[in-house]
Short mmCIF file of C-alpha atoms and ligand atoms in Angstrom, two decimals:
data_model
loop_
_atom_site.label_atom_id
_atom_site.label_comp_id
_atom_site.label_asym_id
_atom_site.label_seq_id
_atom_site.Cartn_x
_atom_site.Cartn_y
_atom_site.Cartn_z
CA UNK D 17 115.89 131.41 89.58
CA UNK D 18 115.51 133.49 86.46
CA UNK D 19 114.35 132.31 83.02
CA UNK D 20 117.86 131.44 81.80
CA UNK D 21 118.70 129.52 84.94
CA UNK D 22 115.35 127.77 84.60
CA UNK D 23 116.21 126.77 81.02
CA UNK D 24 119.52 125.28 82.08
CA UNK D 25 118.12 123.51 85.14
CA UNK D 26 115.09 122.34 83.19
CA UNK D 27 117.17 120.71 80.48
CA UNK D 28 119.32 119.13 83.12
CA UNK D 29 116.25 117.78 84.91
CA UNK D 30 114.73 116.34 81.74
CA UNK D 31 118.04 114.57 81.09
CA UNK D 32 118.03 113.35 84.65
CA UNK D 33 114.48 111.94 84.34
CA UNK D 34 115.25 110.22 81.03
CA UNK D 35 118.38 108.62 82.53
CA UNK D 36 116.44 107.57 85.64
CA UNK D 37 113.72 105.90 83.63
CA UNK D 38 116.20 104.24 81.26
CA UNK D 39 118.12 102.84 84.20
CA UNK D 40 115.33 102.24 86.70
CA UNK D 41 115.60 98.48 86.29
CA UNK D 42 118.99 98.52 88.02
CA UNK D 43 117.60 99.69 91.38
CA UNK D 44 116.21 97.38 94.06
CA UNK D 45 112.48 97.71 93.40
CA UNK D 46 111.51 98.01 97.05
CA UNK D 47 113.24 100.80 98.98
CA UNK D 48 115.98 99.39 101.18
CA UNK D 49 115.72 101.91 104.02
CA UNK D 50 114.33 101.98 107.54
CA UNK D 51 111.78 104.49 108.86
CA UNK D 52 113.55 107.78 109.65
CA UNK D 53 116.59 107.09 107.43
CA UNK D 54 115.67 109.77 104.90
CA UNK D 55 114.85 112.50 107.40
CA UNK D 56 118.10 111.81 109.22
CA UNK D 57 119.94 112.95 106.08
CA UNK D 58 118.00 116.20 105.71
CA UNK D 59 119.06 119.43 107.42
CA UNK D 60 117.00 120.17 110.50
CA UNK D 61 116.21 123.74 109.45
CA UNK D 62 115.31 125.29 106.10
CA UNK D 63 118.15 127.15 104.36
CA UNK D 64 118.29 130.87 105.10
CA UNK D 65 119.90 131.61 101.73
CA UNK D 66 118.93 130.09 98.41
CA UNK D 67 121.00 127.13 97.22
CA UNK D 68 122.26 126.24 93.73
CA UNK D 69 120.06 123.87 91.73
CA UNK D 70 123.00 121.49 91.28
CA UNK D 71 123.13 120.98 95.05
CA UNK D 72 119.45 120.13 95.09
CA UNK D 73 119.84 117.57 92.30
CA UNK D 74 122.84 116.08 94.08
CA UNK D 75 120.62 115.49 97.13
CA UNK D 76 117.97 113.94 94.92
CA UNK D 77 120.60 111.43 93.83
CA UNK D 78 122.05 110.85 97.27
CA UNK D 79 119.04 111.12 99.58
CA UNK D 80 115.81 110.75 97.61
CA UNK D 81 116.57 108.02 95.07
CA UNK D 82 117.80 105.51 97.69
CA UNK D 83 114.53 106.09 99.53
CA UNK D 84 112.30 105.33 96.57
CA UNK D 85 110.27 102.26 95.83
CA UNK D 86 110.56 102.24 92.07
CA UNK D 87 107.01 102.10 90.72
CA UNK D 88 108.31 102.62 87.18
CA UNK D 89 110.54 99.56 87.35
CA UNK D 90 109.58 96.78 84.94
CA UNK D 91 110.03 94.47 87.94
CA UNK D 92 107.28 96.20 89.93
CA UNK D 93 104.50 93.64 90.38
CA UNK D 94 103.04 94.94 93.64
CA UNK D 95 99.62 96.46 94.41
CA UNK D 96 98.57 97.78 90.97
CA UNK D 97 100.57 99.62 88.29
CA UNK D 98 101.19 103.33 88.80
CA UNK D 99 102.35 104.10 85.31
CA UNK D 100 103.82 107.27 83.97
CA UNK D 101 105.06 107.79 80.44
CA UNK D 102 107.17 110.38 78.67
CA UNK D 103 104.25 112.32 77.14
CA UNK D 104 102.42 112.28 80.43
CA UNK D 105 105.46 113.69 82.24
CA UNK D 106 105.67 116.46 79.66
CA UNK D 107 101.97 117.22 80.01
CA UNK D 108 102.43 117.46 83.77
CA UNK D 109 105.36 119.81 83.29
CA UNK D 110 103.38 122.00 80.92
CA UNK D 111 100.53 122.13 83.39
CA UNK D 112 102.93 123.43 86.02
CA UNK D 113 104.46 125.82 83.49
CA UNK D 114 101.12 127.33 82.56
CA UNK D 115 100.13 127.48 86.20
CA UNK D 116 96.45 128.00 85.50
CA UNK D 117 93.63 127.25 87.87
CA UNK D 118 90.71 125.70 86.05
CA UNK D 119 88.08 125.88 88.75
CA UNK D 120 85.57 127.55 86.39
CA UNK D 121 85.31 127.92 82.64
CA UNK D 122 86.14 131.64 82.93
CA UNK D 123 89.31 131.01 84.94
CA UNK D 124 90.83 129.20 81.96
CA UNK D 125 88.45 128.17 79.20
CA UNK D 126 90.97 125.86 77.52
CA UNK D 127 91.46 123.87 80.72
CA UNK D 128 87.74 123.19 80.99
CA UNK D 129 87.08 122.54 77.33
CA UNK D 130 90.08 120.28 76.84
CA UNK D 131 88.99 118.25 79.87
CA UNK D 132 85.42 117.91 78.59
CA UNK D 133 86.75 116.89 75.20
CA UNK D 134 89.29 114.37 76.45
CA UNK D 135 86.72 112.83 78.78
CA UNK D 136 84.41 112.38 75.80
CA UNK D 137 87.32 110.75 73.98
CA UNK D 138 87.74 108.36 76.89
CA UNK D 139 84.01 107.60 76.78
CA UNK D 140 84.40 106.67 73.13
CA UNK D 141 87.60 104.68 73.72
CA UNK D 142 86.00 102.55 76.45
CA UNK D 143 82.65 102.28 74.67
CA UNK D 144 80.83 103.87 77.61
CA UNK D 145 77.07 104.41 77.29
CA UNK D 146 76.14 107.61 75.41
CA UNK D 147 74.55 109.02 78.57
CA UNK D 148 78.01 109.41 80.10
CA UNK D 149 79.08 111.91 77.41
CA UNK D 150 78.95 115.69 77.75
CA UNK D 151 76.86 115.72 74.57
CA UNK D 152 74.14 113.85 76.44
CA UNK D 153 72.85 114.18 80.01
CA UNK D 154 76.09 113.30 81.74
CA UNK D 155 79.80 113.80 81.31
CA UNK D 156 83.21 113.10 82.70
CA UNK D 157 85.49 114.94 85.09
CA UNK D 158 89.05 114.31 86.22
CA UNK D 159 89.38 113.78 89.96
CA UNK D 160 92.52 113.19 91.99
CA UNK D 161 91.85 109.54 92.85
CA UNK D 162 89.25 106.80 92.62
CA UNK D 163 88.67 107.34 96.34
CA UNK D 164 87.59 110.91 95.70
CA UNK D 165 85.60 109.93 92.62
CA UNK D 166 83.62 107.41 94.65
CA UNK D 167 83.06 109.93 97.44
CA UNK D 168 81.77 112.51 94.96
CA UNK D 169 79.44 109.93 93.39
CA UNK D 170 78.22 108.91 96.82
CA UNK D 171 77.43 112.49 97.78
CA UNK D 172 75.40 112.90 94.59
CA UNK D 173 73.59 109.63 95.41
CA UNK D 174 72.93 110.79 98.97
CA UNK D 175 71.51 114.11 97.84
CA UNK D 176 69.39 112.37 95.19
CA UNK D 177 68.00 109.98 97.80
CA UNK D 178 67.12 112.79 100.18
CA UNK D 179 66.12 115.35 97.52
CA UNK D 180 68.89 117.59 98.79
CA UNK D 181 67.67 117.51 102.38
CA UNK D 182 70.36 115.29 103.86
CA UNK D 183 70.84 117.75 106.71
CA UNK D 184 67.18 118.02 107.55
CA UNK D 185 66.00 116.35 110.72
CA UNK D 186 64.85 112.82 110.04
CA UNK D 187 66.47 112.52 106.63
CA UNK D 188 70.04 112.51 107.81
CA UNK D 189 72.53 109.80 106.91
CA UNK D 190 71.21 107.49 109.64
CA UNK D 191 68.44 106.24 107.41
CA UNK D 192 70.42 105.70 104.26
CA UNK D 193 72.10 102.42 103.47
CA UNK D 194 74.90 101.55 101.04
CA UNK D 195 76.02 98.21 99.63
CA UNK D 196 79.21 96.83 98.22
CA UNK D 197 80.86 93.43 98.24
CA UNK D 198 83.14 92.01 100.91
CA UNK D 199 85.93 92.40 98.32
CA UNK D 200 85.41 96.10 97.61
CA UNK D 201 88.23 98.56 98.06
CA UNK D 202 88.61 100.23 101.45
CA UNK D 203 87.93 103.61 99.81
CA UNK D 204 84.24 102.68 99.66
CA UNK D 205 83.91 102.40 103.41
CA UNK D 206 86.00 105.53 103.82
CA UNK D 207 83.62 107.43 101.55
CA UNK D 208 80.64 106.08 103.52
CA UNK D 209 82.18 107.45 106.70
CA UNK D 210 83.12 110.82 105.21
CA UNK D 211 79.71 111.30 103.60
CA UNK D 212 78.09 110.75 106.98
CA UNK D 213 76.25 107.51 106.28
CA UNK D 214 78.40 105.72 108.83
CA UNK D 215 80.10 102.32 108.54
CA UNK D 216 77.14 100.66 110.28
CA UNK D 217 75.05 101.52 107.26
CA UNK D 218 77.36 99.83 104.79
CA UNK D 219 76.36 96.27 103.96
CA UNK D 220 79.19 94.04 102.77
CA UNK D 221 77.49 91.67 100.37
CA UNK D 222 78.70 88.08 100.07
CA UNK D 223 80.68 86.99 97.00
CA UNK D 224 80.67 83.82 94.90
CA UNK D 225 83.53 81.36 94.50
CA UNK D 226 85.21 83.74 92.02
CA UNK D 227 85.02 86.64 94.55
CA UNK D 228 82.35 88.54 92.59
CA UNK D 229 79.30 90.03 94.30
CA UNK D 230 76.28 87.71 94.54
CA UNK D 231 73.25 89.56 93.13
CA UNK D 232 70.84 87.35 95.13
CA UNK D 233 72.61 88.35 98.36
CA UNK D 234 72.43 92.02 97.32
CA UNK D 235 68.70 91.75 96.59
CA UNK D 236 68.09 90.08 99.94
CA UNK D 237 70.05 92.76 101.83
CA UNK D 238 68.17 95.57 100.10
CA UNK D 239 64.80 93.94 100.73
CA UNK D 240 65.57 93.45 104.39
CA UNK D 241 66.54 97.12 104.76
CA UNK D 242 63.43 98.30 102.95
CA UNK D 243 61.30 96.12 105.23
CA UNK D 244 62.99 97.75 108.23
CA UNK D 245 62.12 101.24 106.95
CA UNK D 246 65.62 102.18 105.81
CA UNK D 247 66.45 103.81 102.47
CA UNK D 248 68.84 101.94 100.13
CA UNK D 249 70.78 104.78 98.52
CA UNK D 250 74.00 103.54 96.94
CA UNK D 251 75.41 100.35 95.51
CA UNK D 252 79.06 100.14 94.49
CA UNK D 253 79.90 97.31 92.09
CA UNK D 254 83.58 96.61 91.52
CA UNK D 255 84.89 95.86 88.06
CA UNK D 256 88.23 94.35 88.98
CA UNK D 257 88.62 94.08 92.74
CA UNK D 258 91.93 95.05 94.27
CA UNK D 259 92.58 91.69 95.91
CA UNK D 260 91.86 89.40 92.98
CA UNK D 261 90.51 91.47 90.04
CA UNK D 262 87.07 89.85 90.40
CA UNK D 263 84.39 91.41 88.24
CA UNK D 264 81.00 91.96 89.81
CA UNK D 265 78.02 91.16 87.54
CA UNK D 266 77.04 94.75 86.80
CA UNK D 267 74.02 93.79 84.63
CA UNK D 268 72.33 91.76 87.34
CA UNK D 269 73.26 94.30 90.01
CA UNK D 270 71.89 97.08 87.80
CA UNK D 271 68.52 95.36 87.50
CA UNK D 272 68.22 95.23 91.28
CA UNK D 273 69.23 98.88 91.59
CA UNK D 274 66.65 99.92 88.99
CA UNK D 275 63.92 97.98 90.76
CA UNK D 276 64.62 99.77 94.03
CA UNK D 277 65.63 103.15 92.61
CA UNK D 278 69.16 102.91 94.03
CA UNK D 279 72.19 104.77 92.65
CA UNK D 280 74.65 102.34 91.04
CA UNK D 281 78.32 103.28 91.00
CA UNK D 282 80.88 101.09 89.20
CA UNK D 283 84.44 101.16 90.51
CA UNK D 284 86.80 100.00 87.76
CA UNK D 285 89.80 101.90 89.12
CA UNK D 286 92.37 99.44 87.88
CA UNK D 287 90.61 97.28 85.30
CA UNK D 288 88.64 99.95 83.42
CA UNK D 289 91.49 100.76 81.04
CA UNK D 290 91.20 97.24 79.59
CA UNK D 291 87.89 98.23 78.00
CA UNK D 292 89.82 100.15 75.33
CA UNK D 293 90.37 96.72 73.77
CA UNK D 294 87.11 95.67 72.07
CA UNK D 295 87.73 92.01 72.94
CA UNK D 296 87.84 92.94 76.65
CA UNK D 297 84.86 95.28 76.66
CA UNK D 298 82.64 92.57 78.16
CA UNK D 299 84.07 93.90 81.42
CA UNK D 300 81.66 96.78 81.28
CA UNK D 301 78.56 94.80 80.30
CA UNK D 302 75.60 96.25 82.12
CA UNK D 303 77.07 99.70 82.57
CA UNK D 304 73.93 101.09 80.93
CA UNK D 305 72.27 100.73 84.31
CA UNK D 306 75.00 102.59 86.21
CA UNK D 307 74.66 106.17 87.43
CA UNK D 308 78.39 106.70 87.78
CA UNK D 309 81.61 105.01 86.77
CA UNK D 310 85.24 105.54 87.67
CA UNK D 311 88.52 104.27 86.32
CA UNK D 312 92.06 105.52 86.80
CA UNK D 313 94.16 106.43 83.79
CA UNK D 314 96.84 106.86 86.47
CA UNK D 315 96.98 103.12 86.91
CA UNK D 316 97.02 101.42 83.53
CA UNK D 317 96.64 104.19 80.94
CA UNK D 318 100.19 105.52 81.25
CA UNK D 319 99.10 108.85 82.72
CA UNK D 320 100.88 109.66 85.93
CA UNK D 321 99.10 110.10 89.21
CA UNK D 322 96.84 112.00 89.80
CA UNK D 323 94.29 111.32 87.10
CA UNK D 324 91.06 109.54 87.95
CA UNK D 325 88.24 109.63 85.40
CA UNK D 326 84.75 109.91 86.88
CA UNK D 327 81.71 109.71 84.62
CA UNK D 328 78.11 110.40 85.59
CA UNK D 329 74.87 109.73 83.76
CA UNK D 330 73.13 112.84 85.07
CA UNK D 331 75.47 115.78 85.56
CA UNK D 332 72.67 117.81 87.16
CA UNK D 333 72.56 115.36 90.08
CA UNK D 334 76.26 115.93 90.69
CA UNK D 335 76.20 119.68 90.23
CA UNK D 336 73.11 120.15 92.41
CA UNK D 337 74.81 118.33 95.23
CA UNK D 338 78.12 120.20 95.09
CA UNK D 339 77.44 123.70 93.79
CA UNK D 340 77.58 126.62 96.21
CA UNK D 341 78.08 130.01 94.59
CA UNK D 342 79.29 132.99 96.61
CA UNK D 343 79.14 136.41 94.98
CA UNK D 344 82.84 136.52 94.10
CA UNK D 345 82.53 133.45 91.89
CA UNK D 346 79.59 134.76 89.87
CA UNK D 347 80.27 135.48 86.20
CA UNK D 348 78.38 135.64 82.93
CA UNK D 349 79.81 132.45 81.46
CA UNK D 350 78.64 130.41 84.45
CA UNK D 351 75.24 131.98 84.30
CA UNK D 352 75.04 131.16 80.59
CA UNK D 353 75.60 127.48 81.43
CA UNK D 354 79.35 126.96 80.88
CA UNK D 355 80.84 123.93 82.61
CA UNK D 356 82.45 124.89 85.92
CA UNK D 357 84.29 121.82 87.14
CA UNK D 358 84.43 123.24 90.66
CA UNK D 359 80.82 122.03 90.86
CA UNK D 360 81.83 118.48 89.94
CA UNK D 361 84.40 117.97 92.68
CA UNK D 362 85.13 118.46 96.39
CA UNK D 363 87.70 121.20 96.07
CA UNK D 364 87.37 124.63 94.54
CA UNK D 365 90.80 124.83 92.90
CA UNK D 366 91.92 122.42 90.24
CA UNK D 367 95.02 121.65 88.21
CA UNK D 368 95.11 121.40 84.44
CA UNK D 369 95.24 117.59 84.47
CA UNK D 370 93.66 117.07 81.07
CA UNK D 371 96.94 118.07 79.42
CA UNK D 372 98.83 114.96 80.48
CA UNK D 373 95.97 112.72 79.40
CA UNK D 374 95.71 114.53 76.06
CA UNK D 375 99.47 114.27 75.49
CA UNK D 376 99.40 110.57 76.35
CA UNK D 377 96.43 109.63 74.18
CA UNK D 378 97.77 111.63 71.24
CA UNK D 379 101.30 110.28 71.49
CA UNK D 380 100.37 106.60 71.84
CA UNK D 381 97.12 106.65 69.91
CA UNK D 382 94.36 104.28 70.90
CA UNK D 383 96.21 101.42 69.22
CA UNK D 384 99.40 102.10 71.16
CA UNK D 385 97.49 102.00 74.44
CA UNK D 386 95.67 98.84 73.40
CA UNK D 387 99.00 97.18 72.64
CA UNK D 388 100.16 97.84 76.23
CA UNK D 389 97.01 96.32 77.75
CA UNK D 390 97.15 93.28 75.46
CA UNK D 391 100.82 92.68 76.28
CA UNK D 392 100.11 92.71 80.02
CA UNK D 393 97.04 90.49 79.77
CA UNK D 394 98.93 87.97 77.63
CA UNK D 395 101.87 87.92 80.07
CA UNK D 396 99.53 87.41 83.04
CA UNK D 397 97.77 84.54 81.28
CA UNK D 398 101.13 82.96 80.51
CA UNK D 399 102.27 83.38 84.11
CA UNK D 400 99.00 81.80 85.30
CA UNK D 401 99.78 78.84 83.04
CA UNK D 402 103.20 78.42 84.69
CA UNK D 403 101.57 78.42 88.12
CA UNK D 404 98.96 75.89 87.04
CA UNK D 405 101.60 73.63 85.56
CA UNK D 406 103.73 73.61 88.72
CA UNK D 407 103.02 70.97 91.35
CA UNK D 408 104.14 73.25 94.24
CA UNK D 409 101.77 76.13 93.43
CA UNK D 410 98.09 76.66 92.73
CA UNK D 411 95.97 79.51 91.41
CA UNK D 412 93.87 81.12 94.12
CA UNK D 413 91.36 82.91 91.89
CA UNK D 414 90.31 83.22 88.25
CA UNK D 415 92.61 85.43 86.14
CA UNK D 416 90.35 87.59 83.96
CA UNK D 417 93.03 90.16 83.07
CA UNK D 418 96.46 91.06 84.41
CA UNK D 419 96.50 89.96 88.05
CA UNK D 420 97.49 86.45 89.07
CA UNK D 421 96.61 85.31 92.60
CA UNK D 422 98.39 82.16 93.65
CA UNK D 423 99.77 80.36 96.65
CA UNK D 424 102.17 77.61 97.63
CA UNK D 425 100.42 74.33 98.31
CA UNK D 426 102.35 73.92 101.56
CA UNK D 427 100.25 76.70 103.11
CA UNK D 428 100.33 80.25 104.42
CA UNK D 429 103.72 80.14 106.08
CA UNK D 430 105.44 78.90 102.96
CA UNK D 431 103.72 81.51 100.77
CA UNK D 432 104.65 84.30 103.17
CA UNK D 433 108.27 83.18 103.37
CA UNK D 434 108.47 83.05 99.57
CA UNK D 435 107.20 86.61 99.30
CA UNK D 436 109.79 87.81 101.83
CA UNK D 437 112.58 86.02 99.98
CA UNK D 438 111.59 87.42 96.59
CA UNK D 439 111.21 90.99 97.84
CA UNK D 440 114.53 90.82 99.69
CA UNK D 441 116.33 90.18 96.40
CA UNK D 442 115.29 93.64 95.19
CA UNK D 443 114.81 92.14 91.73
CA UNK D 444 111.03 92.00 91.94
CA UNK D 445 108.38 93.37 94.23
CA UNK D 446 105.07 91.61 94.90
CA UNK D 447 102.55 92.00 97.71
CA UNK D 448 100.03 89.61 99.21
CA UNK D 449 96.36 89.55 100.04
CA UNK D 450 94.05 87.14 101.81
CA UNK D 451 91.39 85.22 99.93
CA UNK D 452 89.10 83.05 102.04
CA UNK D 453 91.45 83.94 104.86
CA UNK D 454 94.33 82.21 103.10
CA UNK D 455 97.62 83.97 102.42
CA UNK D 456 97.76 84.69 98.71
CA UNK D 457 100.54 86.11 96.53
CA UNK D 458 99.55 88.71 93.96
CA UNK D 459 101.46 89.08 90.69
CA UNK D 460 100.14 92.28 89.13
CA UNK D 461 101.51 92.74 85.61
CA UNK D 462 100.90 96.25 84.32
CA UNK D 463 104.05 98.32 84.19
CA UNK D 464 104.64 100.07 80.87
CA UNK D 465 108.10 98.58 80.32
CA UNK D 466 107.46 95.09 81.65
CA UNK D 467 108.43 92.45 79.10
CA UNK D 468 108.32 88.69 79.10
CA UNK D 469 111.89 88.46 80.44
CA UNK D 470 110.91 90.38 83.59
CA UNK D 471 107.96 88.08 84.25
CA UNK D 472 110.17 85.06 83.62
CA UNK D 473 112.77 86.39 86.05
CA UNK D 474 110.09 86.93 88.72
CA UNK D 475 108.83 83.36 88.27
CA UNK D 476 112.40 82.10 88.53
CA UNK D 477 112.88 84.04 91.79
CA UNK D 478 109.62 82.62 93.14
CA UNK D 479 110.72 79.07 92.27
CA UNK D 480 114.15 79.62 93.85
CA UNK D 481 112.51 81.04 96.97
CA UNK D 482 110.20 78.03 97.15
CA UNK D 483 113.20 75.70 96.96
CA UNK D 484 114.94 77.73 99.68
CA UNK D 485 111.87 77.64 101.93
CA UNK D 486 111.49 73.89 101.46
CA UNK D 487 115.09 73.31 102.54
N1 LIG L 519 89.15 100.97 93.81
C1 LIG L 519 89.85 99.91 93.39
C2 LIG L 519 89.15 98.73 92.80
C3 LIG L 519 91.25 99.92 93.49
O1 LIG L 519 91.96 98.87 93.07
C4 LIG L 519 91.89 101.05 94.05
C5 LIG L 519 93.35 101.07 94.21
O2 LIG L 519 93.99 100.07 94.16
C6 LIG L 519 91.10 102.12 94.48
C7 LIG L 519 89.75 102.05 94.34
C8 LIG L 519 91.71 103.35 95.07
O3 LIG L 519 92.33 104.10 94.09
P1 LIG L 519 92.92 105.56 94.39
O4 LIG L 519 94.27 105.33 94.96
O5 LIG L 519 92.93 106.24 93.07
O6 LIG L 519 92.01 106.21 95.37
#
């Protein structure tokens, strides 16, 4: 493909994307295919000769699109939102077009400096403590996912707890203990395994009736480990759990962490974006005591995956745990103290992700992004009201923001059958969780284009399914 062919194909592709997003509502939200269906349509061997771009696009239409679950549909209420937006798509495209590798300042100074700058913007937008800014002791870095962000924070915590001697005999992971609630995301346990602490050394702390971590239970668990000669090294509080959006009391948890000198990480992967609205900033109360904090602009801040924002209070702790410098990476800028984000992450190489975030924030403005959050929160509160007012259904958890957990009063079987009915229509897609071991439907309202009529339609489908199930 030469530059002219690229121009033609590129324009065609932009038109294709715009048409897809304009019409995405018409597709069944959940892919209607069976495992293996897509591969069965693909040629067994790669082409020996190059093919025209038009043929590739035709296959996107005929093979790929039918195999998509449409995360950008306004009727997508499953898991958590995975928003993209037009400026974000363009930023992603530009990143590919520039093709730079921002592993160190010297390898593309603009990639590093824009990232530092945009992360400081995010710190200001969410009202994060000053210590998390690059102008103070800490700073932010874009990681691929919240899972990776948490792993990176955990490694810094591990190295801090062992003074960098985690491989030395007697100080290895076996002695270190981590804590999170029973409702924490599975990525926390995964990180504990990867970082070598081992699942046996992860304590799952009990939650209260609203599914938030109980600080008294955390304190008791830490004290019991200390008494047994173990080293409490890492606490992960969740601000907005995946199952029910419960918000752990970060202030109280922070006090306990301070008392015992334990690293506190706050995982606000989904809910963190809400803090851009001053009236919702209570979410992050107590963050002053945290050592690290993550939220995903790739969930609710209209920036397409992958874009996870990790902030640390003490960048030296992170850098000391991850920096290894072979001769071929040495350069004057690094030695003079420039930020090299390779030392803030697992990988060496890194994409220019700050562009899509910059494009998105600049295009929407803080107020535009706030409007999106407020719309979703208002819709979720309204939906919760419909559930509460219906004699067949009940709320299963508090609704602090945009996720409504509810169930049919007839029990698990009825709730499960309703979910299957609704998803089979293709006109909405929800998933379930279990709260107190009871089957619970989750209505997650966070897609950029979701309006009241989509939420109303979903409620209508749920009511129709309930009537069907009762028959
Ligand atoms: N933490 C929480 C609270 C989440 O809700 C999620 C995803 O739903 C994650 C972590 C994992 O996010 P990622 O897919 O970016 O690793």
